[in-house]
Amino acid sequence: MRNILIVARKEIQEGLRNRWVLATTLLLAGLALSLTFLGSAPTGTVGVRALDVVIVSLSSLTIFLLPLIALLISHDAIVGEMERGTMLLLLSYPVARWQVLLGKFVGHLSILAFATLLGYSAAAGALAATGAEIDAESWRAFASMIGSSILLGAAFIAVGYLVSALVRERGTAGGIAIGIWLLFVLIYDMALLGMLVVDQGQILSGGVLNALLLLNPADAYRLFNLTGSAGVSAFSGMAGVAQNATLNPSTLLAALAAWALVPLGLAALAFSRREL
Amino acid sequence: MTGTVEIRNVVKRFGKVEAVRDVSFSLPEGETVALVGHNGAGKTTLMKLMLGLIRPTSGSITVLGDDPAAGQFEARRRLGYLPENVSFNAALTGQETLAFYARLKREPAKSVAPLLERVGLTHAAGRRVGTYSKGMRQRLGLAQALLGEPRVLLLDEPTTGLDPALRHSFYEIVEELRGRGATVLLSSHALTELEERAGRVIIMNRGIKVADGTLDELRRIARLPTRIRLKVTDTGLANVPNWLGPVEGWRRINGHMVEIDASPERKIELLRRATDEGAPVEDLDVFPPTLDELYAHFLLSQETAR
C-alpha cells in the first residue's frame, strides 16, 4: 500500500510540474463557465432549474473531453517509461509491477478528479453566486454528474494503460489511443444509430440495445446523467427515453466501474508478463 | 563457501537468441568483480537476471539468500543498481528524484542530502533533471544506487560520461563500499580502468563465460608474453643475440630500443641477462599483459575452439 502511495505521489508531483494539472483544470473550468453562462441564454434568467441545464451541457462536454484527457495522460504511462529507460530502474527497486501500475492509476485519477471537481464546481459556484435558485435535487444530480465523470475518466485511464502495456512503441500507443477515442465517442453512436434506422426494430430487441449501450462507457455515462434525474431528462429531451429505459442507474454505474476495473486488471496482467 | 550472489547453470533465451548460456559463478562479500565483454555478450542480461527483472530459462540465481524473481523484496532493499544509460523523469528536480527512490527503499529523507553532496550535485539539487548534463545524470544515477548502504552493487557501464576527476572519486566511493563488505559487480568497456580496481575478472563472449579469475590467474592461464623494453647503447644494438642469448621474438623499435616478447618461464632469465654486468642496457621497462590483451586472447581462443 505504501508503495502505491509513493508512486502516486510522484505522478502527482510530475503532473503539477508538467502543468498537466493546471492546464486540465483551467480548460475544464473555462469551458464549464462559458457553457454555464452561454447555455443559460436560451432559457433566460428566470429558469428555476438553471443547474439542470448546466448538467446537460456539462455532461455532453465531459463525454468528449474527459476520455481524451484521460487517454492523453495514460497512453504513455508504461511504454513511455520503458522507452525512456526509467522503468528499468524503477523495477529494480523493492516495488512490484502491479504496485507501479496501481500507483500511477491513483496518481493520474487524482489529477483528473481534482481538475474535474474544481472546474465544474467553479461553474456551479458561479451560477449560485448570480442568485439562481437551486434545489436539493439539482445539487444531487450535479454531484452524481461529477462523480460519474470521474468514473468515466477512470475507465479511459485504465483503457489507456492497457494499450500502453501491450504495444512496443509510444507512437503506436498514441495512435491507438486516438483511435479508441474516436471509436467510443463518435463512431460508436453513429454506427448504433445507423443500425437502428436500418433495422427498424425488426431484429434488434431492447435487450440487445441495452447491452450495446453498456458496451461503451461513454454511452453508459450519457444515459446515467441524462436520464438519472427527472428534471435533467426533461431538459435533455431524454424524458421519453428515460421512461422506457430498462437500464437503471446502478447498472450503468456498475458498467462504468467494470470499464475501469477490467482494463486495469488486464493491463496489470500484460505488464507483469512483459520482458524488459 | 556461499557468496552474496550465486549463479548456477543459468541459461536465458529470448526467442531463438541465447543471451546467456550455462553460466555459473559466485560473488563473495567484499570483492570488486569486473564483468567484461562485447556489446551483446550477455552482461546486461546477467545483471537483469540478478535483479529479478527477467527470469532465467533454466538454472538458478540467489542474491542475498533470495531468489530475485520470486517477488521477495527484502533483498532488493540491500541492492544498488546503476543501469547503462540511466535516465530519469525530466520534470522533477534531482532532490525530488532521489527522495522518491529513497522512499521506495524506506530510507529516511535525511539520507538524500549527504548522498547528493557525495556525488557533487548539491549545487544542482533544486534544478530539474531535464537540465542536467550526461555526467550529472550519471552522478545522480550513482547516488540512487548508493541509497541504503547496499550489500550488492550492480553497476552497468558506470563511468561512461564521467570526466577523469569524477571517475576517480567514483572508484573511491566504490572502493569504500567494498571495504565495508559490499559485493561490487562492474561492467565496462574501459578495460584499462578496471585493471587496477577489480580483484577478479569475468570475461563473457556470446553468452558464454570464457574466463574467470584474478588478473594474475588469467595471465598464468593465458600464458601471454610479457613485453620487456630495453634501451640499448649503439654498440649493443649491433649484436643483440650475443649478449642476450638466443631469443625469439625480439625487434628493434627505433635507433636505441629493443622490445622482447618474453614467455612466462623465460622472463626472469632474460631480465637477468639484460641487467648483467657487461650488458649494454641503459634502461629497462617491463609490461605485463594488460587486461585488453588478455581479453583479446580469451575471445580469440574461444572463437577458434568453436
Coordinates of C-alpha atoms in Angstrom, one line a residue, chain B:
Chain B
M1 CA 31.5 -21.1 0.5
T2 CA 28.4 -19.2 -0.4
G3 CA 28.6 -15.7 -1.7
T4 CA 26.1 -12.8 -1.8
V5 CA 25.4 -13.7 -5.4
E6 CA 25.1 -17.3 -6.6
I7 CA 24.5 -18.1 -10.2
R8 CA 24.2 -21.8 -11.2
N9 CA 23.9 -23.1 -14.7
V10 CA 21.9 -20.2 -15.8
V11 CA 20.5 -20.1 -19.4
K12 CA 18.4 -17.3 -20.7
R13 CA 16.8 -17.4 -24.1
F14 CA 15.0 -14.5 -25.9
G15 CA 13.1 -16.3 -28.6
K16 CA 15.8 -18.0 -30.6
V17 CA 18.6 -15.9 -29.2
E18 CA 20.6 -17.5 -26.4
A19 CA 21.7 -14.4 -24.4
V20 CA 23.3 -16.4 -21.6
R21 CA 24.4 -20.0 -22.0
D22 CA 25.0 -22.2 -19.0
V23 CA 26.8 -19.6 -16.8
S24 CA 27.8 -20.3 -13.2
F25 CA 29.7 -18.1 -10.8
S26 CA 29.6 -16.9 -7.2
L27 CA 30.4 -13.5 -6.0
P28 CA 31.7 -13.2 -2.4
E29 CA 31.4 -10.4 0.1
G30 CA 33.9 -7.6 -0.1
E31 CA 35.1 -8.1 -3.7
T32 CA 35.1 -6.0 -6.8
V33 CA 34.4 -8.1 -9.8
A34 CA 34.7 -6.8 -13.4
L35 CA 32.3 -8.2 -16.0
V36 CA 33.9 -7.8 -19.4
G37 CA 32.6 -8.5 -22.8
H38 CA 31.4 -7.0 -26.1
N39 CA 28.1 -5.5 -26.6
G40 CA 25.6 -8.3 -26.6
A41 CA 27.9 -10.6 -24.7
G42 CA 25.3 -11.1 -22.0
K43 CA 26.5 -8.6 -19.3
T44 CA 23.3 -6.6 -19.1
T45 CA 21.2 -9.7 -19.3
L46 CA 23.1 -11.2 -16.3
M47 CA 22.5 -8.1 -14.3
K48 CA 18.8 -8.1 -15.1
L49 CA 18.7 -11.7 -14.0
M50 CA 20.3 -10.8 -10.7
L51 CA 17.8 -8.1 -10.2
G52 CA 14.9 -10.4 -11.0
L53 CA 13.7 -8.2 -13.8
I54 CA 13.8 -11.3 -16.0
R55 CA 13.6 -15.0 -15.2
P56 CA 16.2 -17.5 -16.3
T57 CA 15.1 -20.1 -18.8
S58 CA 16.8 -22.6 -16.7
G59 CA 19.3 -22.7 -13.8
S60 CA 19.0 -20.8 -10.5
I61 CA 20.0 -17.5 -9.1
T62 CA 20.3 -16.4 -5.5
V63 CA 21.0 -12.9 -4.4
L64 CA 21.5 -12.2 -0.7
G65 CA 19.8 -15.5 0.1
D66 CA 16.7 -14.8 -2.0
D67 CA 15.5 -15.8 -5.5
P68 CA 15.3 -12.3 -7.0
A69 CA 12.5 -13.1 -9.4
A70 CA 10.3 -14.6 -6.7
G71 CA 8.8 -11.3 -5.6
Q72 CA 10.7 -11.2 -2.4
F73 CA 11.7 -7.6 -2.0
E74 CA 13.8 -7.9 1.2
A75 CA 17.0 -8.5 -0.9
R76 CA 16.3 -5.6 -3.3
R77 CA 16.4 -3.1 -0.4
R78 CA 20.1 -4.0 0.1
L79 CA 20.9 -3.9 -3.6
G80 CA 22.0 -0.9 -5.7
Y81 CA 21.8 -0.9 -9.4
L82 CA 23.0 1.6 -12.0
P83 CA 21.7 0.8 -15.4
E84 CA 23.5 1.5 -18.6
N85 CA 22.4 4.9 -19.9
V86 CA 20.5 5.8 -16.8
S87 CA 17.6 8.2 -17.3
F88 CA 15.2 10.0 -15.0
N89 CA 12.0 11.9 -15.4
A90 CA 12.9 15.3 -16.6
A91 CA 10.2 17.2 -14.8
L92 CA 11.4 16.6 -11.2
T93 CA 14.5 18.1 -9.5
G94 CA 17.5 16.0 -8.6
Q95 CA 16.5 16.2 -4.9
E96 CA 12.9 15.2 -5.6
T97 CA 14.0 12.3 -7.8
L98 CA 16.4 10.9 -5.1
A99 CA 13.8 11.4 -2.4
F100 CA 11.4 9.3 -4.4
Y101 CA 13.8 6.5 -4.7
A102 CA 14.7 6.8 -1.0
R103 CA 11.1 6.4 0.0
L104 CA 10.8 3.2 -2.2
K105 CA 13.8 1.8 -0.3
R106 CA 12.3 3.0 3.0
E107 CA 15.3 5.2 3.6
P108 CA 14.9 8.3 5.7
A109 CA 14.5 11.6 3.8
K110 CA 17.6 13.0 5.5
S111 CA 19.8 10.5 3.7
V112 CA 19.2 12.3 0.4
A113 CA 21.3 15.5 1.0
P114 CA 24.5 13.7 2.1
L115 CA 24.3 11.5 -1.0
L116 CA 23.9 14.4 -3.3
E117 CA 26.9 16.0 -1.5
R118 CA 28.9 12.8 -2.0
V119 CA 28.4 12.8 -5.8
G120 CA 28.9 16.5 -6.0
L121 CA 25.4 17.5 -7.0
T122 CA 24.4 19.7 -4.1
H123 CA 24.5 22.9 -6.2
A124 CA 22.1 21.4 -8.8
A125 CA 19.8 19.6 -6.3
G126 CA 17.0 22.1 -6.9
R127 CA 17.2 22.1 -10.7
R128 CA 15.1 19.9 -12.9
V129 CA 16.8 16.8 -14.1
G130 CA 15.9 17.7 -17.7
T131 CA 18.6 20.5 -17.4
Y132 CA 21.3 18.1 -16.3
S133 CA 24.3 17.1 -18.4
K134 CA 25.1 13.5 -19.2
G135 CA 27.7 13.4 -16.4
M136 CA 25.3 14.9 -13.9
R137 CA 22.7 12.4 -14.7
Q138 CA 25.3 9.6 -14.3
R139 CA 26.2 11.1 -10.9
L140 CA 22.5 11.1 -9.9
G141 CA 22.3 7.5 -11.1
L142 CA 25.2 6.6 -8.9
A143 CA 23.6 8.4 -5.9
Q144 CA 20.5 6.4 -6.2
A145 CA 22.5 3.2 -6.5
L146 CA 24.2 4.1 -3.2
L147 CA 20.9 4.6 -1.3
G148 CA 20.6 2.5 1.8
E149 CA 24.2 1.1 2.2
P150 CA 23.8 -1.6 -0.4
R151 CA 25.3 -5.1 0.2
V152 CA 25.4 -5.8 -3.5
L153 CA 26.1 -3.1 -6.2
L154 CA 25.5 -3.8 -9.8
L155 CA 27.0 -1.1 -12.0
D156 CA 26.4 -1.3 -15.7
E157 CA 29.0 0.8 -17.6
P158 CA 29.2 3.2 -14.7
T159 CA 31.9 5.6 -15.8
T160 CA 30.6 6.5 -19.3
G161 CA 30.2 10.2 -19.4
L162 CA 32.2 10.9 -16.3
D163 CA 35.2 13.2 -16.5
P164 CA 38.5 11.8 -15.2
A165 CA 38.3 13.6 -11.8
L166 CA 34.8 12.3 -11.2
R167 CA 35.8 8.8 -12.4
H168 CA 38.5 8.8 -9.7
S169 CA 36.1 9.8 -7.0
F170 CA 33.6 7.3 -8.3
Y171 CA 36.1 4.5 -7.8
E172 CA 36.9 5.8 -4.4
I173 CA 33.3 5.5 -3.3
V174 CA 33.1 2.0 -4.8
E175 CA 36.3 1.0 -3.0
E176 CA 35.0 2.4 0.3
L177 CA 31.8 0.3 0.0
R178 CA 33.8 -2.8 -0.9
G179 CA 35.9 -2.2 2.1
R180 CA 32.8 -2.3 4.3
G181 CA 32.0 -5.7 2.8
A182 CA 29.8 -5.0 -0.2
T183 CA 30.0 -7.0 -3.4
V184 CA 30.6 -4.8 -6.4
L185 CA 30.0 -6.1 -9.9
L186 CA 31.2 -3.6 -12.6
S187 CA 30.7 -4.0 -16.3
S188 CA 32.8 -1.8 -18.5
H189 CA 34.4 -1.3 -21.9
A190 CA 37.2 0.7 -20.4
L191 CA 39.4 -2.2 -19.6
T192 CA 42.5 -0.3 -18.5
E193 CA 40.4 1.5 -16.0
L194 CA 39.2 -1.8 -14.4
E195 CA 42.6 -3.2 -14.3
E196 CA 43.7 -1.7 -11.1
R197 CA 40.3 -1.8 -9.5
A198 CA 38.9 -5.2 -10.0
G199 CA 40.1 -8.1 -7.8
R200 CA 38.6 -10.5 -10.2
V201 CA 37.6 -10.5 -13.9
I202 CA 34.8 -12.5 -15.6
I203 CA 35.1 -12.4 -19.4
M204 CA 31.9 -13.1 -21.3
N205 CA 31.5 -13.8 -25.0
R206 CA 28.2 -14.5 -26.8
G207 CA 26.6 -15.5 -23.6
I208 CA 29.4 -17.9 -22.5
K209 CA 31.7 -17.3 -19.6
V210 CA 35.1 -17.7 -21.2
A211 CA 37.4 -16.8 -18.3
D212 CA 37.0 -16.1 -14.6
G213 CA 39.8 -15.4 -12.1
T214 CA 42.1 -12.7 -10.7
L215 CA 44.2 -10.8 -13.2
D216 CA 47.2 -12.9 -12.2
E217 CA 45.4 -16.1 -12.6
L218 CA 44.2 -15.1 -16.0
R219 CA 47.7 -14.1 -17.0
R220 CA 49.0 -17.5 -16.0
I221 CA 46.3 -19.4 -17.9
A222 CA 46.7 -17.2 -21.0
R223 CA 50.5 -17.6 -21.0
L224 CA 50.8 -14.3 -22.8
P225 CA 54.3 -13.0 -23.2
T226 CA 55.5 -10.2 -21.0
R227 CA 56.9 -7.3 -23.0
I228 CA 60.4 -6.2 -22.0
R229 CA 61.6 -3.0 -23.5
L230 CA 65.3 -2.2 -23.3
K231 CA 67.2 1.0 -24.0
V232 CA 70.5 -0.2 -25.5
T233 CA 73.7 1.6 -26.4
D234 CA 74.6 1.9 -30.1
T235 CA 77.3 -0.8 -29.8
G236 CA 75.0 -3.2 -28.1
L237 CA 72.3 -2.8 -30.7
A238 CA 74.5 -4.2 -33.4
N239 CA 74.8 -7.7 -31.9
V240 CA 71.8 -8.3 -29.7
P241 CA 71.9 -12.1 -29.7
N242 CA 75.5 -12.0 -28.4
W243 CA 74.7 -10.6 -25.0
L244 CA 71.0 -11.5 -24.7
G245 CA 71.4 -15.1 -25.8
P246 CA 69.2 -16.9 -28.3
V247 CA 65.8 -15.2 -28.2
E248 CA 62.9 -15.4 -30.5
G249 CA 60.5 -12.6 -30.9
W250 CA 62.7 -9.5 -30.4
R251 CA 62.6 -6.5 -32.5
R252 CA 64.1 -3.1 -32.8
I253 CA 61.7 -0.2 -32.2
N254 CA 63.9 2.6 -33.1
G255 CA 67.6 3.6 -33.1
H256 CA 68.2 2.6 -29.5
M257 CA 65.2 0.5 -28.3
V258 CA 64.7 -3.2 -28.3
E259 CA 61.5 -5.0 -27.4
I260 CA 61.2 -8.6 -26.4
D261 CA 58.1 -10.8 -26.0
A262 CA 59.2 -13.0 -23.1
S263 CA 57.3 -16.1 -22.3
P264 CA 56.5 -16.5 -18.6
E265 CA 59.2 -19.2 -17.9
R266 CA 62.0 -17.3 -19.8
K267 CA 61.1 -13.9 -18.3
I268 CA 63.5 -14.0 -15.3
E269 CA 66.3 -15.4 -17.3
L270 CA 66.1 -12.7 -19.9
L271 CA 65.9 -10.0 -17.2
R272 CA 69.0 -11.4 -15.5
R273 CA 70.9 -11.2 -18.7
A274 CA 69.7 -7.8 -19.6
T275 CA 70.8 -6.5 -16.2
D276 CA 74.1 -8.4 -16.2
E277 CA 77.3 -6.6 -15.5
G278 CA 78.5 -6.3 -19.1
A279 CA 75.2 -5.9 -20.8
P280 CA 74.9 -2.7 -22.9
V281 CA 71.5 -1.8 -21.4
E282 CA 70.8 1.8 -20.2
D283 CA 67.2 1.5 -19.1
L284 CA 64.5 -1.2 -18.9
D285 CA 60.7 -1.4 -18.7
V286 CA 58.6 -4.4 -18.1
F287 CA 54.9 -4.6 -19.2
P288 CA 52.8 -7.5 -18.1
P289 CA 49.9 -8.4 -20.4
T290 CA 47.2 -5.8 -20.0
L291 CA 43.5 -6.7 -19.5
D292 CA 43.0 -5.6 -23.1
E293 CA 45.4 -8.2 -24.3
L294 CA 44.0 -10.9 -22.0
Y295 CA 40.5 -10.1 -23.2
A296 CA 41.5 -10.3 -26.8
H297 CA 43.3 -13.6 -26.1
F298 CA 40.4 -15.3 -24.4
L299 CA 38.0 -14.2 -27.0
L300 CA 40.2 -15.4 -29.8
S301 CA 40.9 -18.8 -28.1
Q302 CA 37.2 -19.3 -27.6
E303 CA 36.3 -18.4 -31.2
T304 CA 38.9 -20.8 -32.6
A305 CA 37.8 -23.6 -30.2
R306 CA 34.3 -23.5 -31.6

